[in-house]
Amino acid sequence: MIHLKLLASALAGTVVYVAVSIFAGQNGINSYKNLENQKREISKQASDIQKINDELILEKNALSNDRDVIAAYARKLEYVKEGETLVKITGLKPFEHTLYDTGTVLKRSEITYIPDDVCKILGVVFFFMTLLLFLFIDLSNGKNPFVRKRKINVITGIPVYGGKQI
């Protein structure tokens, strides 16, 4: 009977170790969700930077190829061609240079998890706790789990010489 209790306690300890490892361990569900959140944030930041890059490429191409765009930028910077007159109107806002937001720096946040050694210790502690619980239950019922009752094989039916008869 003690073997059955040992096996049941070992099973309980193993189940606790596996459950803690799956839910809160280094490769567990909690760590996976944290990594997924970080991946989502990095993807969003990368797409924002890509959008800014696309806008800058369009602006570069327009400035290098389109004469009208170059002329418009020159007028904003108060340059004029020969024969043109520049009229300044007071009360209007001056030209503001466009600043591109390149995003914020993302630092990898530390993933919190329960180390594997702690998971194993929890499993072993649970093993001993359930084993002690089984032993205390046996002792409270008046049984001594360490003493084995000797079984006497009794043969019934046809009398056989050399064996115990009933």
PDB file of C-alpha atoms in Angstrom:
ATOM      1  CA  MET A   1       0.000   0.000   0.000  1.00  0.00           C
ATOM      2  CA  ILE A   2       2.907   2.347   0.689  1.00  0.00           C
ATOM      3  CA  HIS A   3       4.038   1.874  -2.924  1.00  0.00           C
ATOM      4  CA  LEU A   4       0.694   3.138  -4.177  1.00  0.00           C
ATOM      5  CA  LYS A   5       0.958   6.209  -1.948  1.00  0.00           C
ATOM      6  CA  LEU A   6       4.507   6.881  -3.186  1.00  0.00           C
ATOM      7  CA  LEU A   7       3.372   6.620  -6.793  1.00  0.00           C
ATOM      8  CA  ALA A   8       0.365   8.873  -6.205  1.00  0.00           C
ATOM      9  CA  SER A   9       2.571  11.462  -4.473  1.00  0.00           C
ATOM     10  CA  ALA A  10       5.132  11.291  -7.297  1.00  0.00           C
ATOM     11  CA  LEU A  11       2.333  11.785  -9.820  1.00  0.00           C
ATOM     12  CA  ALA A  12       1.011  14.808  -7.895  1.00  0.00           C
ATOM     13  CA  GLY A  13       4.498  16.340  -7.683  1.00  0.00           C
ATOM     14  CA  THR A  14       5.078  15.783 -11.387  1.00  0.00           C
ATOM     15  CA  VAL A  15       1.725  17.328 -12.278  1.00  0.00           C
ATOM     16  CA  VAL A  16       2.540  20.407 -10.183  1.00  0.00           C
ATOM     17  CA  TYR A  17       5.982  20.743 -11.822  1.00  0.00           C
ATOM     18  CA  VAL A  18       4.536  20.426 -15.325  1.00  0.00           C
ATOM     19  CA  ALA A  19       1.658  22.830 -14.615  1.00  0.00           C
ATOM     20  CA  VAL A  20       3.933  25.512 -13.158  1.00  0.00           C
ATOM     21  CA  SER A  21       6.382  25.079 -16.055  1.00  0.00           C
ATOM     22  CA  ILE A  22       3.648  25.335 -18.675  1.00  0.00           C
ATOM     23  CA  PHE A  23       1.966  28.417 -17.234  1.00  0.00           C
ATOM     24  CA  ALA A  24       4.778  30.400 -15.566  1.00  0.00           C
ATOM     25  CA  GLY A  25       8.030  28.780 -16.736  1.00  0.00           C
ATOM     26  CA  GLN A  26      10.675  30.186 -19.063  1.00  0.00           C
ATOM     27  CA  ASN A  27       8.963  28.806 -22.186  1.00  0.00           C
ATOM     28  CA  GLY A  28       5.472  28.968 -20.691  1.00  0.00           C
ATOM     29  CA  ILE A  29       2.271  30.628 -21.754  1.00  0.00           C
ATOM     30  CA  ASN A  30       2.914  33.820 -19.755  1.00  0.00           C
ATOM     31  CA  SER A  31       6.335  34.335 -21.364  1.00  0.00           C
ATOM     32  CA  TYR A  32       4.874  33.649 -24.800  1.00  0.00           C
ATOM     33  CA  LYS A  33       2.175  36.318 -24.318  1.00  0.00           C
ATOM     34  CA  ASN A  34       4.759  38.882 -23.180  1.00  0.00           C
ATOM     35  CA  LEU A  35       6.915  38.152 -26.222  1.00  0.00           C
ATOM     36  CA  GLU A  36       3.901  38.450 -28.522  1.00  0.00           C
ATOM     37  CA  ASN A  37       3.099  41.891 -27.051  1.00  0.00           C
ATOM     38  CA  GLN A  38       6.686  43.015 -27.609  1.00  0.00           C
ATOM     39  CA  LYS A  39       6.565  41.718 -31.186  1.00  0.00           C
ATOM     40  CA  ARG A  40       3.360  43.673 -31.833  1.00  0.00           C
ATOM     41  CA  GLU A  41       4.914  46.902 -30.513  1.00  0.00           C
ATOM     42  CA  ILE A  42       8.055  46.432 -32.624  1.00  0.00           C
ATOM     43  CA  SER A  43       5.970  45.725 -35.754  1.00  0.00           C
ATOM     44  CA  LYS A  44       3.914  48.861 -35.214  1.00  0.00           C
ATOM     45  CA  GLN A  45       7.059  50.947 -34.723  1.00  0.00           C
ATOM     46  CA  ALA A  46       8.657  49.430 -37.842  1.00  0.00           C
ATOM     47  CA  SER A  47       5.573  50.197 -39.950  1.00  0.00           C
ATOM     48  CA  ASP A  48       5.541  53.807 -38.704  1.00  0.00           C
ATOM     49  CA  ILE A  49       9.208  54.209 -39.623  1.00  0.00           C
ATOM     50  CA  GLN A  50       8.552  52.623 -43.036  1.00  0.00           C
ATOM     51  CA  LYS A  51       5.747  55.121 -43.672  1.00  0.00           C
ATOM     52  CA  ILE A  52       8.090  58.025 -42.821  1.00  0.00           C
ATOM     53  CA  ASN A  53      10.730  56.512 -45.102  1.00  0.00           C
ATOM     54  CA  ASP A  54       8.253  56.299 -47.980  1.00  0.00           C
ATOM     55  CA  GLU A  55       7.261  59.963 -47.488  1.00  0.00           C
ATOM     56  CA  LEU A  56      10.912  61.034 -47.475  1.00  0.00           C
ATOM     57  CA  ILE A  57      11.642  59.068 -50.655  1.00  0.00           C
ATOM     58  CA  LEU A  58       8.688  60.763 -52.396  1.00  0.00           C
ATOM     59  CA  GLU A  59       9.864  64.171 -51.232  1.00  0.00           C
ATOM     60  CA  LYS A  60      13.449  63.454 -52.364  1.00  0.00           C
ATOM     61  CA  ASN A  61      12.260  62.350 -55.796  1.00  0.00           C
ATOM     62  CA  ALA A  62      10.047  65.434 -56.123  1.00  0.00           C
ATOM     63  CA  LEU A  63      12.901  67.739 -55.117  1.00  0.00           C
ATOM     64  CA  SER A  64      15.358  66.116 -57.482  1.00  0.00           C
ATOM     65  CA  ASN A  65      13.072  65.817 -60.541  1.00  0.00           C
ATOM     66  CA  ASP A  66      10.163  68.290 -60.456  1.00  0.00           C
ATOM     67  CA  ARG A  67      11.057  71.938 -61.270  1.00  0.00           C
ATOM     68  CA  ASP A  68       7.766  73.258 -59.891  1.00  0.00           C
ATOM     69  CA  VAL A  69       8.382  71.645 -56.501  1.00  0.00           C
ATOM     70  CA  ILE A  70      11.888  73.081 -56.421  1.00  0.00           C
ATOM     71  CA  ALA A  71      10.507  76.540 -57.275  1.00  0.00           C
ATOM     72  CA  ALA A  72       7.840  76.275 -54.562  1.00  0.00           C
ATOM     73  CA  TYR A  73      10.447  75.363 -51.946  1.00  0.00           C
ATOM     74  CA  ALA A  74      12.667  78.202 -53.122  1.00  0.00           C
ATOM     75  CA  ARG A  75       9.797  80.706 -52.758  1.00  0.00           C
ATOM     76  CA  LYS A  76       9.113  79.432 -49.240  1.00  0.00           C
ATOM     77  CA  LEU A  77      12.762  80.122 -48.452  1.00  0.00           C
ATOM     78  CA  GLU A  78      12.316  83.659 -49.920  1.00  0.00           C
ATOM     79  CA  TYR A  79      14.320  83.085 -53.101  1.00  0.00           C
ATOM     80  CA  VAL A  80      13.013  84.694 -56.275  1.00  0.00           C
ATOM     81  CA  LYS A  81      13.817  84.478 -59.997  1.00  0.00           C
ATOM     82  CA  GLU A  82      14.832  87.401 -62.054  1.00  0.00           C
ATOM     83  CA  GLY A  83      11.853  89.538 -62.816  1.00  0.00           C
ATOM     84  CA  GLU A  84       9.814  88.286 -59.852  1.00  0.00           C
ATOM     85  CA  THR A  85       8.912  90.478 -56.935  1.00  0.00           C
ATOM     86  CA  LEU A  86       8.707  89.252 -53.381  1.00  0.00           C
ATOM     87  CA  VAL A  87       5.886  90.654 -51.303  1.00  0.00           C
ATOM     88  CA  LYS A  88       5.995  90.088 -47.559  1.00  0.00           C
ATOM     89  CA  ILE A  89       2.760  90.284 -45.671  1.00  0.00           C
ATOM     90  CA  THR A  90       3.005  90.951 -41.975  1.00  0.00           C
ATOM     91  CA  GLY A  91       0.862  89.005 -39.576  1.00  0.00           C
ATOM     92  CA  LEU A  92       1.255  85.648 -41.308  1.00  0.00           C
ATOM     93  CA  LYS A  93       3.147  82.809 -39.774  1.00  0.00           C
ATOM     94  CA  PRO A  94       6.669  82.346 -41.054  1.00  0.00           C
ATOM     95  CA  PHE A  95       7.644  79.190 -42.897  1.00  0.00           C
ATOM     96  CA  GLU A  96       8.014  76.269 -40.535  1.00  0.00           C
ATOM     97  CA  HIS A  97      10.304  73.451 -41.527  1.00  0.00           C
ATOM     98  CA  THR A  98       8.630  70.029 -41.370  1.00  0.00           C
ATOM     99  CA  LEU A  99      10.133  67.797 -38.729  1.00  0.00           C
ATOM    100  CA  TYR A 100       9.555  64.103 -39.054  1.00  0.00           C
ATOM    101  CA  ASP A 101       8.892  62.098 -35.949  1.00  0.00           C
ATOM    102  CA  THR A 102      11.156  59.098 -36.241  1.00  0.00           C
ATOM    103  CA  GLY A 103       9.464  57.299 -33.386  1.00  0.00           C
ATOM    104  CA  THR A 104      10.585  56.412 -29.928  1.00  0.00           C
ATOM    105  CA  VAL A 105      13.309  54.079 -28.843  1.00  0.00           C
ATOM    106  CA  LEU A 106      11.954  50.693 -27.906  1.00  0.00           C
ATOM    107  CA  LYS A 107      13.894  48.745 -25.348  1.00  0.00           C
ATOM    108  CA  ARG A 108      13.323  45.083 -24.799  1.00  0.00           C
ATOM    109  CA  SER A 109      11.435  44.637 -21.555  1.00  0.00           C
ATOM    110  CA  GLU A 110      12.558  41.846 -19.305  1.00  0.00           C
ATOM    111  CA  ILE A 111      10.295  38.789 -19.378  1.00  0.00           C
ATOM    112  CA  THR A 112       9.426  37.572 -15.899  1.00  0.00           C
ATOM    113  CA  TYR A 113       9.167  33.848 -15.380  1.00  0.00           C
ATOM    114  CA  ILE A 114       9.717  31.198 -12.739  1.00  0.00           C
ATOM    115  CA  PRO A 115      13.094  29.475 -13.249  1.00  0.00           C
ATOM    116  CA  ASP A 116      13.115  25.750 -13.946  1.00  0.00           C
ATOM    117  CA  ASP A 117      14.910  24.988 -10.672  1.00  0.00           C
ATOM    118  CA  VAL A 118      12.115  26.650  -8.703  1.00  0.00           C
ATOM    119  CA  CYS A 119       9.523  24.652 -10.685  1.00  0.00           C
ATOM    120  CA  LYS A 120      11.343  21.437  -9.801  1.00  0.00           C
ATOM    121  CA  ILE A 121      11.582  22.423  -6.136  1.00  0.00           C
ATOM    122  CA  LEU A 122       7.838  23.136  -6.094  1.00  0.00           C
ATOM    123  CA  GLY A 123       7.187  19.683  -7.576  1.00  0.00           C
ATOM    124  CA  VAL A 124       9.387  17.962  -4.974  1.00  0.00           C
ATOM    125  CA  VAL A 125       7.812  19.941  -2.121  1.00  0.00           C
ATOM    126  CA  PHE A 126       4.350  19.019  -3.351  1.00  0.00           C
ATOM    127  CA  PHE A 127       5.454  15.359  -3.578  1.00  0.00           C
ATOM    128  CA  PHE A 128       6.529  15.357   0.074  1.00  0.00           C
ATOM    129  CA  MET A 129       3.422  17.247   1.183  1.00  0.00           C
ATOM    130  CA  THR A 130       1.062  14.752  -0.451  1.00  0.00           C
ATOM    131  CA  LEU A 131       3.087  11.811   0.870  1.00  0.00           C
ATOM    132  CA  LEU A 132       2.885  13.242   4.405  1.00  0.00           C
ATOM    133  CA  LEU A 133      -0.827  13.849   3.932  1.00  0.00           C
ATOM    134  CA  PHE A 134      -1.360  10.202   2.937  1.00  0.00           C
ATOM    135  CA  LEU A 135       0.690   9.023   5.915  1.00  0.00           C
ATOM    136  CA  PHE A 136      -1.191  11.247   8.366  1.00  0.00           C
ATOM    137  CA  ILE A 137      -4.505   9.965   7.002  1.00  0.00           C
ATOM    138  CA  ASP A 138      -3.351   6.381   7.583  1.00  0.00           C
ATOM    139  CA  LEU A 139      -2.120   7.178  11.098  1.00  0.00           C
ATOM    140  CA  SER A 140      -5.381   8.952  11.981  1.00  0.00           C
ATOM    141  CA  ASN A 141      -7.314   5.863  10.841  1.00  0.00           C
ATOM    142  CA  GLY A 142      -5.218   3.714  13.171  1.00  0.00           C
ATOM    143  CA  LYS A 143      -3.171   2.036  10.457  1.00  0.00           C
ATOM    144  CA  ASN A 144       0.591   1.888  10.479  1.00  0.00           C
ATOM    145  CA  PRO A 145       1.642   2.321   6.859  1.00  0.00           C
ATOM    146  CA  PHE A 146       5.155   0.999   7.507  1.00  0.00           C
ATOM    147  CA  VAL A 147       4.115  -2.366   8.959  1.00  0.00           C
ATOM    148  CA  ARG A 148       3.056  -4.962   6.453  1.00  0.00           C
ATOM    149  CA  LYS A 149       0.515  -7.528   7.416  1.00  0.00           C
ATOM    150  CA  ARG A 150       1.671 -10.953   6.469  1.00  0.00           C
ATOM    151  CA  LYS A 151      -0.689 -12.676   4.114  1.00  0.00           C
ATOM    152  CA  ILE A 152      -1.368 -16.293   4.768  1.00  0.00           C
ATOM    153  CA  ASN A 153      -2.255 -18.249   1.694  1.00  0.00           C
ATOM    154  CA  VAL A 154      -5.096 -20.555   2.552  1.00  0.00           C
ATOM    155  CA  ILE A 155      -6.018 -23.265   0.135  1.00  0.00           C
ATOM    156  CA  THR A 156      -9.682 -24.183   0.075  1.00  0.00           C
ATOM    157  CA  GLY A 157     -11.439 -26.877  -1.763  1.00  0.00           C
ATOM    158  CA  ILE A 158      -9.630 -30.165  -2.381  1.00  0.00           C
ATOM    159  CA  PRO A 159      -7.363 -31.145   0.522  1.00  0.00           C
ATOM    160  CA  VAL A 160      -3.743 -30.904  -0.383  1.00  0.00           C
ATOM    161  CA  TYR A 161      -1.141 -32.345   1.916  1.00  0.00           C
ATOM    162  CA  GLY A 162       1.676 -30.043   2.849  1.00  0.00           C
ATOM    163  CA  GLY A 163      -0.528 -26.934   2.950  1.00  0.00           C
ATOM    164  CA  LYS A 164      -2.634 -25.481   5.718  1.00  0.00           C
ATOM    165  CA  GLN A 165      -6.090 -27.038   5.892  1.00  0.00           C
ATOM    166  CA  ILE A 166      -9.281 -25.307   6.864  1.00  0.00           C
TER     167      ILE A 166
END
